[in-house]
Coordinates of C-alpha atoms in Angstrom, one line a residue:
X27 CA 0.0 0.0 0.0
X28 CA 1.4 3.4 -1.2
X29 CA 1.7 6.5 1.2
X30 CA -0.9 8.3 -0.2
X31 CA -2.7 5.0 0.3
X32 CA -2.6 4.7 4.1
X33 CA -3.9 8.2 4.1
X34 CA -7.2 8.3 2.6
X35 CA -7.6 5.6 0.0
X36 CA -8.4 7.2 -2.8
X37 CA -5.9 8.6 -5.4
X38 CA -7.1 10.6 -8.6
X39 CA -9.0 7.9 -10.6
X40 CA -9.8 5.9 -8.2
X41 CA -12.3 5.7 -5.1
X42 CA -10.8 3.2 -2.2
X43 CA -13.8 1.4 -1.1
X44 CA -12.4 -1.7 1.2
X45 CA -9.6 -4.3 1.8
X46 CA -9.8 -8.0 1.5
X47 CA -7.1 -10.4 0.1
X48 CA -7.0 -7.4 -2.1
X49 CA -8.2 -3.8 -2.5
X50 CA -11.4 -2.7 -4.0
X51 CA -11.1 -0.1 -5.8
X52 CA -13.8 2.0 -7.9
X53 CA -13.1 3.3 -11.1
X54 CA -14.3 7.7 -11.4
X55 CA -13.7 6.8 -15.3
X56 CA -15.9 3.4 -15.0
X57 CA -18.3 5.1 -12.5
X58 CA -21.4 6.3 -14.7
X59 CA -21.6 2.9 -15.7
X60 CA -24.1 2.5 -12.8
X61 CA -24.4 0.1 -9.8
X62 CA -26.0 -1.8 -6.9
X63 CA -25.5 -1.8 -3.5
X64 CA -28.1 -5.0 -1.6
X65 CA -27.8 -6.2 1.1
X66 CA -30.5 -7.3 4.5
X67 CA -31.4 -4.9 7.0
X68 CA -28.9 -3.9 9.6
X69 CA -25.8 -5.5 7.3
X70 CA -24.3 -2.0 6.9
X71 CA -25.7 -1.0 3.8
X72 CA -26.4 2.7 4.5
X73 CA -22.3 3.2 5.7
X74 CA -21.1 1.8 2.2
X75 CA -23.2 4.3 0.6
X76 CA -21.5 6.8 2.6
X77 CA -18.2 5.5 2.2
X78 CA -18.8 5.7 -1.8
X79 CA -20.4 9.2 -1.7
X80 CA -17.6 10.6 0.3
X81 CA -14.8 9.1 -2.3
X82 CA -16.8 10.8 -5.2
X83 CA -17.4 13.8 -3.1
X84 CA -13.4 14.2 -2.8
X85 CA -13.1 13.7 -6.4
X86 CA -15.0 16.9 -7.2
X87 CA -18.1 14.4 -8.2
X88 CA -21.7 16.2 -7.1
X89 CA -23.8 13.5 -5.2
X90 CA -27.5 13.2 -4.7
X91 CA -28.7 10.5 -2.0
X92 CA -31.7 9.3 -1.0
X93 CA -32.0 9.2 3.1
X94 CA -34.1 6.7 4.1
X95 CA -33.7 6.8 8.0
X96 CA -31.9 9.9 8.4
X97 CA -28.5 8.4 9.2
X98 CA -27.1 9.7 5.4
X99 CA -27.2 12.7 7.1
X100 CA -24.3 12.3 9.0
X101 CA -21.8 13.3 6.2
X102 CA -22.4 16.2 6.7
X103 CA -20.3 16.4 10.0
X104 CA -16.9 15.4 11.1
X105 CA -16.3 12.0 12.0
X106 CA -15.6 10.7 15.2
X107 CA -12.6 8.6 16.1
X108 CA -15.0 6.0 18.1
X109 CA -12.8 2.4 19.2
X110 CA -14.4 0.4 16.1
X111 CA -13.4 3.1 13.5
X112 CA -9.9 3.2 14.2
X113 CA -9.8 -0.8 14.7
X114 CA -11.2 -1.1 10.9
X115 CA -9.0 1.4 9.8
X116 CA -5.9 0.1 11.2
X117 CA -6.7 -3.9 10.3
X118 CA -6.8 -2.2 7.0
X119 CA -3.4 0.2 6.9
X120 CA -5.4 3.2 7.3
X121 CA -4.7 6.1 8.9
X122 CA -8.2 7.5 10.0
X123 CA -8.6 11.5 9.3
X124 CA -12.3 13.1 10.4
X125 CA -13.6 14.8 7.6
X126 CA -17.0 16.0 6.5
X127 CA -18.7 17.1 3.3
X128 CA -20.7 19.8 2.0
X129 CA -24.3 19.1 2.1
X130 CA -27.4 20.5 1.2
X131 CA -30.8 19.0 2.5
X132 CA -33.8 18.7 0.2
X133 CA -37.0 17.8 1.4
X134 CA -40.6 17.7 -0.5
X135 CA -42.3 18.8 2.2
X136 CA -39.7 21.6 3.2
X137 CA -39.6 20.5 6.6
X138 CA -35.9 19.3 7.4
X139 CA -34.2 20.9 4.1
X140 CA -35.5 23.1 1.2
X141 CA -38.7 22.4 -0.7
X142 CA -38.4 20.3 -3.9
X143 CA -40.9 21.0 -6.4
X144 CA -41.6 20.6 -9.9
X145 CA -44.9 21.8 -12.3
X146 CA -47.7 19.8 -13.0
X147 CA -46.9 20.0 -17.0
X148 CA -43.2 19.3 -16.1
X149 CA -44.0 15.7 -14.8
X150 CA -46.5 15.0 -17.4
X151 CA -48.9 12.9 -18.0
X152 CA -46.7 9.2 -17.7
X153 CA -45.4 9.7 -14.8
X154 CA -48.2 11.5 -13.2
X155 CA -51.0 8.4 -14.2
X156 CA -48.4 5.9 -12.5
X157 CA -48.1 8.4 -9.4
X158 CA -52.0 8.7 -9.2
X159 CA -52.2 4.8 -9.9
X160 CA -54.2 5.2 -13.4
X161 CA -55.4 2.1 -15.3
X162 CA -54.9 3.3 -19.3
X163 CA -58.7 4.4 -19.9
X164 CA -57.9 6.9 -17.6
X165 CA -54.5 7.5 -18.1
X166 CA -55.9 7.8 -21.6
X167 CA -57.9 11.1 -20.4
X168 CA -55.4 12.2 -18.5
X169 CA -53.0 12.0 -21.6
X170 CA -56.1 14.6 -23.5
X171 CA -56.2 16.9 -20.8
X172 CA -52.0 17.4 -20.9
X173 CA -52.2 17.5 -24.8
X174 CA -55.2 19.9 -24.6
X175 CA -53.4 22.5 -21.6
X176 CA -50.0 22.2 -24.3
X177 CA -51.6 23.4 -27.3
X178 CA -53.8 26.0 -25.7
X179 CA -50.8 27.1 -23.5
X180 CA -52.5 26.4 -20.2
X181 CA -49.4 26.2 -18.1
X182 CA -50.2 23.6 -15.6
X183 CA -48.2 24.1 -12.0
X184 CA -49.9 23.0 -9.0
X185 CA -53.1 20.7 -8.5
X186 CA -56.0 23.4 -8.7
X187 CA -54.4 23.9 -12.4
X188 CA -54.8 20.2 -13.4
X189 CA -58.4 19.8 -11.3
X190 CA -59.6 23.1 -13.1
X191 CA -58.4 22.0 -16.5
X192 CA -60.2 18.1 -15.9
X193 CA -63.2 20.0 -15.2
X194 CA -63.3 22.1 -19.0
X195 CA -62.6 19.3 -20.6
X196 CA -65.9 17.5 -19.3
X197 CA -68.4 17.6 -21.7
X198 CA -71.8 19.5 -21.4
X199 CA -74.8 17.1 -20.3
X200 CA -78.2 17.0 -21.6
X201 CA -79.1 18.4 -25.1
X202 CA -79.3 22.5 -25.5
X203 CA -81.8 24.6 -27.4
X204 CA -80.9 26.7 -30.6
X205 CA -80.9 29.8 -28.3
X206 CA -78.8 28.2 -25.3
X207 CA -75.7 30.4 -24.3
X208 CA -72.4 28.3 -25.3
X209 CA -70.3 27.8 -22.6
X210 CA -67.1 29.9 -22.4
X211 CA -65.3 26.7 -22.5
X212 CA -66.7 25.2 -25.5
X213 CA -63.4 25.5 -27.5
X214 CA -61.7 23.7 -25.1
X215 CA -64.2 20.8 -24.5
X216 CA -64.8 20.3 -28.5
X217 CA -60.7 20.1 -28.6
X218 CA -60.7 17.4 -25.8
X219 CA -63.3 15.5 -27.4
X220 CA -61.3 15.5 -30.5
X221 CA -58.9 13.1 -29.3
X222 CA -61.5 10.7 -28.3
X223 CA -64.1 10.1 -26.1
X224 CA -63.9 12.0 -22.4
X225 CA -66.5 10.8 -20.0
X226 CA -67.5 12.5 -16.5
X227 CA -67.3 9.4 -15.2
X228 CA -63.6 8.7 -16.0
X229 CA -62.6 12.6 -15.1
X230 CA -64.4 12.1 -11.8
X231 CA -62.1 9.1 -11.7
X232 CA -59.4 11.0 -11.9
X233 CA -60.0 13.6 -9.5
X234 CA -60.7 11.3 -6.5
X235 CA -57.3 9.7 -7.1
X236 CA -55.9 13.1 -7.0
X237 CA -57.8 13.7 -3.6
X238 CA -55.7 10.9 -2.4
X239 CA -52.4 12.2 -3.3
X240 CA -53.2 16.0 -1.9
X241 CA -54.0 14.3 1.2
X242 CA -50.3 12.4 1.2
X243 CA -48.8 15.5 0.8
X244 CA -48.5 15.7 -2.9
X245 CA -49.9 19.1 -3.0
X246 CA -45.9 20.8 -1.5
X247 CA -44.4 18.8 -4.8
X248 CA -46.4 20.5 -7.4
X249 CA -45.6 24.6 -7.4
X250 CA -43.5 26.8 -8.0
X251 CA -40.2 27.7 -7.7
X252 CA -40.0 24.8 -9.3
X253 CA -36.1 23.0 -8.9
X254 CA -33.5 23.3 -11.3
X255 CA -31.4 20.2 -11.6
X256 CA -28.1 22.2 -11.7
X257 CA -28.6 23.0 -8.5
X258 CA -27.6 19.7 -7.5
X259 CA -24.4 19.7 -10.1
X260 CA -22.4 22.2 -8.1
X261 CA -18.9 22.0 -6.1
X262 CA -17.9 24.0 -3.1
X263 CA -14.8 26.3 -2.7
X264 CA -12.5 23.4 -2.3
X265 CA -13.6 21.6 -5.6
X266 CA -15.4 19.0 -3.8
X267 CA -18.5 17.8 -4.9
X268 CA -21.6 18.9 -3.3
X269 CA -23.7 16.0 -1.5
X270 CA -27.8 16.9 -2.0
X271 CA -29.6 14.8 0.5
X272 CA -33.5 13.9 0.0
X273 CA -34.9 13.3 3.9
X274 CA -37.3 11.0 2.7
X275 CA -38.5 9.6 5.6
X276 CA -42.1 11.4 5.6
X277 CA -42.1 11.0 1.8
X278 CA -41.2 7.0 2.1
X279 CA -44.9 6.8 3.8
X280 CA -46.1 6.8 0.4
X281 CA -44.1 4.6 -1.4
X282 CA -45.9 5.8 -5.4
X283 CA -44.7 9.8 -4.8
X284 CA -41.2 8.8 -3.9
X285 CA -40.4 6.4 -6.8
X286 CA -42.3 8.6 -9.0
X287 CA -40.6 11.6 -7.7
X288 CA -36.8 10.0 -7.9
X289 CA -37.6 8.9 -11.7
X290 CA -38.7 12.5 -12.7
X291 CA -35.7 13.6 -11.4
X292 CA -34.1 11.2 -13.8
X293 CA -36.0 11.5 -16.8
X294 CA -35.1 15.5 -15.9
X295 CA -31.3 14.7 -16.2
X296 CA -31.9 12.9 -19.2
X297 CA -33.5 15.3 -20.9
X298 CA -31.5 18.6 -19.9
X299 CA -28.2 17.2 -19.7
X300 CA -25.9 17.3 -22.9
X301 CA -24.3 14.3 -24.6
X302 CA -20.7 13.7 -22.4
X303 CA -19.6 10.4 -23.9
X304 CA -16.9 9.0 -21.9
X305 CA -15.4 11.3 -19.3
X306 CA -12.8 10.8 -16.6
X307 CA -15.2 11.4 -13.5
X308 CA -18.7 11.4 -13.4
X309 CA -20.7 14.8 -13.9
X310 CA -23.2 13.6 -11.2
X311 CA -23.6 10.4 -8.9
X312 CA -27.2 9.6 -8.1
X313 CA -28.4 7.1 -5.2
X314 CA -32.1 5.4 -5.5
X315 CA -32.6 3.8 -1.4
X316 CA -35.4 1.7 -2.0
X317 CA -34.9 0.7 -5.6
X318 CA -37.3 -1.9 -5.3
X319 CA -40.4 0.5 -4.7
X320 CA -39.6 2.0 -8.7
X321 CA -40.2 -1.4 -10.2
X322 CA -43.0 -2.9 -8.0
X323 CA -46.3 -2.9 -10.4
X324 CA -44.8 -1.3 -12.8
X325 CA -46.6 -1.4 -16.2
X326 CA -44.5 -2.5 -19.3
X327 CA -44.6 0.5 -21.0
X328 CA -43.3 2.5 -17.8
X329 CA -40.7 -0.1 -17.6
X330 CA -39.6 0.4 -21.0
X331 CA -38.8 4.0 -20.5
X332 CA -37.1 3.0 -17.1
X333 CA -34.7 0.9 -19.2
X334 CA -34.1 3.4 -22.1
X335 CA -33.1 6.2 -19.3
X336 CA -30.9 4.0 -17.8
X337 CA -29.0 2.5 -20.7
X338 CA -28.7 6.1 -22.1
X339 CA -28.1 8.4 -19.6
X340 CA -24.6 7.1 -18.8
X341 CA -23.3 8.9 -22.2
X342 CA -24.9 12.2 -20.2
X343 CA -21.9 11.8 -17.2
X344 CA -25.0 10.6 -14.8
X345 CA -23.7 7.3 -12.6
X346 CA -27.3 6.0 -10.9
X347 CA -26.7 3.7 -7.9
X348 CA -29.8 1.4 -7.0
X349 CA -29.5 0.5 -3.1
X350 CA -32.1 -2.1 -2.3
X351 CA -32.4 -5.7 0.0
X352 CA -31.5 -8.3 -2.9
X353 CA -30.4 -8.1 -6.9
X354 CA -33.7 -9.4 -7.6
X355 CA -35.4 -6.6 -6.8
X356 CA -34.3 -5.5 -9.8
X357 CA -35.5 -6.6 -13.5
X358 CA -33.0 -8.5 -15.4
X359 CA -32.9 -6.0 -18.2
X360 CA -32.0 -3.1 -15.8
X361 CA -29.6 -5.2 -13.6
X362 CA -27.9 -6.1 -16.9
X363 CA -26.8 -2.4 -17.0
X364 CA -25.6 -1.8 -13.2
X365 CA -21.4 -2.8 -13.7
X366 CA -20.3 -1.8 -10.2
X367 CA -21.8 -4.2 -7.3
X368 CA -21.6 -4.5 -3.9
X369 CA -23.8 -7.5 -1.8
X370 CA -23.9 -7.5 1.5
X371 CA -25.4 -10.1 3.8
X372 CA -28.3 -11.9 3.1
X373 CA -30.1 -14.6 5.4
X374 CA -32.0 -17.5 4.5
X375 CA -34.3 -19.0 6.5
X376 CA -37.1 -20.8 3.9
X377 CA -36.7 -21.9 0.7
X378 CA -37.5 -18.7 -1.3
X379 CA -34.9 -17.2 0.8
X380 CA -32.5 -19.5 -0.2
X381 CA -33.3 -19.7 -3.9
X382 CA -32.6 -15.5 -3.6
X383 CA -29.6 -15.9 -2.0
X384 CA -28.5 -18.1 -5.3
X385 CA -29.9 -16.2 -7.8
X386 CA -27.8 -13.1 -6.3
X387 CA -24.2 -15.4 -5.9
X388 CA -24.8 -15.6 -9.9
X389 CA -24.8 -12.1 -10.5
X390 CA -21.2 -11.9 -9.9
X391 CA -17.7 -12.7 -11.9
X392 CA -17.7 -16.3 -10.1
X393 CA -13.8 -16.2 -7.9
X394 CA -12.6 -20.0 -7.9
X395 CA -11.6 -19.3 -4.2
X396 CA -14.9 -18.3 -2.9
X397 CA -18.0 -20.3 -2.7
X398 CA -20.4 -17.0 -3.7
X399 CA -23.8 -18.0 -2.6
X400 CA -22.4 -19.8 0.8
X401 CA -20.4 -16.5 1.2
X402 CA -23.1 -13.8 1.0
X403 CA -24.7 -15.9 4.1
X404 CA -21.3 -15.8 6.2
X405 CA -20.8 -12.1 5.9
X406 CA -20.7 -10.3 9.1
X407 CA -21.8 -6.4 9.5
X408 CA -19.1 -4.1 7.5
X409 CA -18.1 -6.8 4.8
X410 CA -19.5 -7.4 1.5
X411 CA -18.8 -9.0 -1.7
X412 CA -17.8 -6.6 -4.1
X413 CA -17.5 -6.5 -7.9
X414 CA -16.2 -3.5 -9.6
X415 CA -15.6 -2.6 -13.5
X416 CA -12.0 -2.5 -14.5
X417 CA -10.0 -1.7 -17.4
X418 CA -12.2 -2.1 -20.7
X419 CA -15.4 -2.2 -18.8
X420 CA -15.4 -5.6 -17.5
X421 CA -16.0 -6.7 -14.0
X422 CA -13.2 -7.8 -11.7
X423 CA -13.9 -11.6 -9.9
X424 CA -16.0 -11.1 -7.1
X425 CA -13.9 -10.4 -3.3
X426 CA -15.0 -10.7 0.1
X427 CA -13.7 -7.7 1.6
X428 CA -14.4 -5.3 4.6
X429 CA -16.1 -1.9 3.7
X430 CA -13.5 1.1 5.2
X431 CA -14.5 3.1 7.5
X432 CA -16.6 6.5 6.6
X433 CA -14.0 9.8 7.5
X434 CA -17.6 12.1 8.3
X435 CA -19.9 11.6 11.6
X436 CA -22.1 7.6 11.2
X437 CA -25.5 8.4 12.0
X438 CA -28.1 11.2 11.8
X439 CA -27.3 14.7 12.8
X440 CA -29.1 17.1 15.9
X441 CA -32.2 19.3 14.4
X442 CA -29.9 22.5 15.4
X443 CA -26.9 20.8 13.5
X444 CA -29.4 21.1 10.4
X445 CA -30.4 24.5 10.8
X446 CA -27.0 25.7 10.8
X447 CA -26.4 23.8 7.6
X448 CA -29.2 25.0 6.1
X449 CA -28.6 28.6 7.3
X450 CA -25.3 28.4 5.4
X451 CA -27.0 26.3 2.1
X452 CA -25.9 28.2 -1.1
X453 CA -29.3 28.1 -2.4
X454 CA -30.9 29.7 0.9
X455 CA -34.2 31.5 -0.1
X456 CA -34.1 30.1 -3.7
X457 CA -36.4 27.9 -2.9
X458 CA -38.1 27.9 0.5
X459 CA -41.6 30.6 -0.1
X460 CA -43.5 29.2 -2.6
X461 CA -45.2 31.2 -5.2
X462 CA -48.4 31.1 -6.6
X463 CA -49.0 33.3 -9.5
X464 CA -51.5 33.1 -12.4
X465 CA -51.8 29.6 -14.4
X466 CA -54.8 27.7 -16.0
X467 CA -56.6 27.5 -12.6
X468 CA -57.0 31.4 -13.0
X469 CA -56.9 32.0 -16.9
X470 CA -59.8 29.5 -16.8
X471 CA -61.5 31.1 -14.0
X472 CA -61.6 34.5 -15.7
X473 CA -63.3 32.7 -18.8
X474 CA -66.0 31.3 -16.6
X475 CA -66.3 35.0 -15.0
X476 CA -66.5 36.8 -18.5
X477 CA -63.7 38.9 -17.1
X478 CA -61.1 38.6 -19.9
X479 CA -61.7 41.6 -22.3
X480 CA -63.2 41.0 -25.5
X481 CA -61.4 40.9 -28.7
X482 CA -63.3 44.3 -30.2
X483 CA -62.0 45.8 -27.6
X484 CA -65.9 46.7 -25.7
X485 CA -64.7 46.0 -22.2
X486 CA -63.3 47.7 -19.8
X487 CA -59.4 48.2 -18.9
X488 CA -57.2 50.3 -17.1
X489 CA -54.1 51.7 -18.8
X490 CA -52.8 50.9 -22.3
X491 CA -55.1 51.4 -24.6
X492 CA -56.2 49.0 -27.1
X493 CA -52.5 47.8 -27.5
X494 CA -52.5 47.1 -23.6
X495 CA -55.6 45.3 -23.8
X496 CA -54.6 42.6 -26.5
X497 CA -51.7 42.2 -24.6
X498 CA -53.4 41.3 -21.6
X499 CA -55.5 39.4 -23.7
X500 CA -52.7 37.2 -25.3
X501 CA -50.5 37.0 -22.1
X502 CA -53.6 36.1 -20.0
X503 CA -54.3 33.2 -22.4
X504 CA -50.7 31.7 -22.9
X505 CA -49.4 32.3 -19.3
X506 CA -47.2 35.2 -20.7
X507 CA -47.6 38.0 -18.4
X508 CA -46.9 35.6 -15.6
X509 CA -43.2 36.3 -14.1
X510 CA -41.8 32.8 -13.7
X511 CA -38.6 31.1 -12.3
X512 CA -38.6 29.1 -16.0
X513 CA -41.3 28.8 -18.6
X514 CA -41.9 26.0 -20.5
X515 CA -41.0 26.4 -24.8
X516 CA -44.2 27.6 -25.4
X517 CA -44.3 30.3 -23.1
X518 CA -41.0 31.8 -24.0
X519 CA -42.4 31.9 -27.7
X520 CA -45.8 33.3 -27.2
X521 CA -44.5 35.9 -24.7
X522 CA -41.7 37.1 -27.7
X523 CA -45.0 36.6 -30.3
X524 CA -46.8 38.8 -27.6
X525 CA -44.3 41.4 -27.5
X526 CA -43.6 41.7 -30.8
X527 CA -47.6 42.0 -32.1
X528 CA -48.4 44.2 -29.2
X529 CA -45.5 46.4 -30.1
X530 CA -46.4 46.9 -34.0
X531 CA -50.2 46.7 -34.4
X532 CA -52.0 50.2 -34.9
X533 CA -55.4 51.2 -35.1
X534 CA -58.0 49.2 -37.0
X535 CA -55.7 46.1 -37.2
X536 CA -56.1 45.9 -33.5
X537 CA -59.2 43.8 -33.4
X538 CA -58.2 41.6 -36.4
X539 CA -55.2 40.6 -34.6
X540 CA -57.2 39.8 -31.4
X541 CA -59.2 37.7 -33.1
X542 CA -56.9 35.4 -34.7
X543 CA -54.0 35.3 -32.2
X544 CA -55.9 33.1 -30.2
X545 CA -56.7 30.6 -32.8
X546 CA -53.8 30.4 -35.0
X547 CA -50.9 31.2 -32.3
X548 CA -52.5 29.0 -30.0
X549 CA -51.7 25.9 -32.3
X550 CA -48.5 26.8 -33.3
X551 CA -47.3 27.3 -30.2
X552 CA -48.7 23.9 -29.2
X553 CA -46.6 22.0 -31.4
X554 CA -43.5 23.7 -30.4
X555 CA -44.0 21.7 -26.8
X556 CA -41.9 18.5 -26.9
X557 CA -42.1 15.9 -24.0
X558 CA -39.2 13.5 -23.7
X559 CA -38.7 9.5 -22.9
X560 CA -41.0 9.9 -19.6
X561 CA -43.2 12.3 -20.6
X562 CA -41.7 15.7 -19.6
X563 CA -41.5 18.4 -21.1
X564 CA -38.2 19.4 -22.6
X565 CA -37.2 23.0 -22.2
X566 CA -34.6 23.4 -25.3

């Protein structure tokens, strides 16, 4: 073992991860080839995930990570030199050194780090049917109502948006005589029905589920300030890479919201980042706890996706580390993409245990020294069998080995130990007041009211003039007048459109152009909205 070695581990490429009859080490260069880290409760897990997000933390690497039961959170502080630390370190040849990490703590429900958020047309209508548990009828509906809000851009942030919009797109009951008023939300109705057949019964459907999730909390994910990604791509003053850390304890109550949430974030890195190829280090190293709650009941088109973001996004720098009880958890066809393993211990006390416990011994390089499956049931707490990628991408033989010791604090932080951390974050205030400006919810409310002005100009306005009028008009209707932390493609177009019309038109063309802006504009602008692999929509 070199100098630098005995140290810390780690060296420039490389991320020390633990010591058996030889040294694991983790490749930066091999590292967005993804992984797994299994393992039974209690077999020490949650400290190799630290262990790993420290080394890519030192390596300038961003992390995000998933905290299940608050321990993660303990990176975050310098590490203790307890008895049992320094007796692993020095069975090892390490010289222990207390360190601790730059963190930031996100939570959904902005209780024990800053809100997480995202817009209702951001998640769209995929992900959003498997969070609210859709079966395709109504996921059918709920793909009209997203396809209806895009091309009349009805920017969709929080719930009341998407419950006001399933409400227009109901159509009328009962027949109407010849010299019944139309409803002021006739246009939008006959464009729903267009793409086939919306019932009440189905929309009603719909909104009970969404009932549901509002009363899990799902109401603090959908709103504004909505998160930007780079936020979590960031490094410190020393060059170390930031670690984001998701409390998801709450959230982990409802098992749909967390996997849902975790794969928009995802298909969100997918979509924004840039193609990377192969790079020395990582842009960003993402942890799923849990792993097992994104594939249970699953349908096969969601799963599809799920694979195609996987197998892709490692040409975008993105390294995604699934940390779940056994490799089964996992389908085949995204185990078959995760290069870098890690098993801890697994027990087996019945025959379905035991038949686990084989089919995880197989996932590995076999080593003709070590009897895998008999293995993964000896393992005490702190050792694992480990499996990294080497060279031309292919995986080492598998070594029992014992996990080194984390340098930051093990175990979860004091409440006032957070506050200070988040008093210090570098997005403080970014995030944590929520804003609720003008959206669909209100743009169709002012329909319903008869208080948008007309297009000849008859009703009433302060200030501006006809000109000011069709610009209130226009930016009423696409969500243009509405200041915004970002805007979706069709915004940003209709706002320049907006601008630009309101800026040139002159007398007697005024009402002309009011007329048709709505119509024509409206459709063009619709098609300019692109949603990506998953659904969301991309903002390029």
């Amino acid at each position: 073992m070199t100098a630098q070695d005995s140290k810390l581990g780690d060296t420039d490429d490389k991320i020390f991860v633990g010591k058996g009859d030889e040294q694991a080490w983790l490749t930066l260069a091999l590292a967005n080839r993804h992984g797994l880290v299994t393992g039974a409760t209690g077999t020490g897990k949650t400290v190799t995930l630290q262990v790993m997000a420290e080394g890519f933390a030192r390596a300038g690497v961003p992390v995000f990570a998933a905290d299940i039961k608050g321990d993660l959170s303990g990176i975050s502080e310098v590490g203790e030199a307890k008895d049992f630390i320094l007796k692993r370190a020095s069975e090892m040849g390490l010289t222990f050194q207390p360190d601790q990490f730059s963190t930031v703590f996100w939570d959904v429900f902005g209780e024990q780090g800053h809100p997480v958020r995202a817009t209702v047309t951001e998640m769209g209508p995929l992900l959003l049917a498997r969070m609210l548990d859709l079966n395709d009828v109504q996921e059918g509906v709920l793909n009209v109502a997203f396809r209806v809000a895009d091309d009349a851009g009805l920017t969709l942030i929080d719930m009341k948006d998407l419950r006001a919009l399933l409400d227009a797109i109901v159509p009328d009951s009962g027949k109407k005589g010849a010299d019944a008023e139309e409803s002021p939300l006739a246009d939008v109705k006959k464009a729903a029905q267009g793409f086939g057949n919306v019932t009440k019964a189905t929309v009603g459907t719909i909104q009970r589920q969404l009932l549901v999730l509002e009363n899990q909390g799902g109401t603090k994910f959908f709103g504004e300030p909505a998160l930007t990604l780079k936020d979590f791509m960031k490094t410190d003053r020393d060059g170390r890479g930031m670690v984001n850390i998701l409390v998801a304890d709450k959230l982990l109550q409802n098992p749909r919201l967390y996997a849902t949430f975790l794969l928009w974030m995802l298909s969100e890195l997918f979509e924004e980042l840039p193609e990377a190829g192969d790079l020395p280090k990582p842009k960003l190293v993402f942890f799923f706890d849990e792993a097992h709650l994104l594939f249970n009941d699953a349908p096969k088109a969601l799963m599809d996706k799920i694979e195609q973001v996987v197998r892709l996004i490692r040409s975008k720098g993105v390294g995604i580390y699934f940390v779940t009880q056994n490799p089964i958890d996992v389908p085949d066809r995204v185990l078959g993409q995760l290069g870098n393993r890690v098993q801890h211990a697994l027990r087996a006390f019945t025959p379905r245990d035991q038949k686990a416990v084989a089919a995880a011994a197989q996932t590995f390089r076999p080593n003709p020294k070590l009897d895998t499956a008999k293995v993964i049931m000896e393992l005490g707490k702190g050792e694992a069998l480990v499996s990294f990628l080497e060279g031309n991408g292919t995986p080492t033989m598998v070594e029992r080995v014992m996990i080194r010791p984390p340098s930051a604090r093990i175990g979860p932080i004091t409440p006032d130990e957070r506050k200070a951390i988040m008093a210090a974050s570098p997005v403080k205030g970014k995030y944590d007041t929520a804003v609720d400006e003008e959206s669909a919810y209100e743009m169709i409310q002012k329909r319903i009211a008869g208080t948008a002005a007309t297009t000849d100009g008859s009703a009433g306005g302060s200030g501006g003039g006809i000109l000011g009028q069709i610009g209130s008009i226009v930016g009423t209707v696409f969500g243009t007048n509405v200041k915004r932390g970002r805007m979706s493609t069709g915004q940003v177009i209709a706002r320049d459109v907006t601008r630009s019309v309101t800026n040139r038109v002159i007398g007697g063309m005024a009402a002309n152009i009011g007329k048709s802006l709505g119509g024509q504009l409206g459709g063009s602008i619709g098609r300019t909205l692109v949603r990506g692999a998953l659904g969301g929509l991309l903002r390029r």
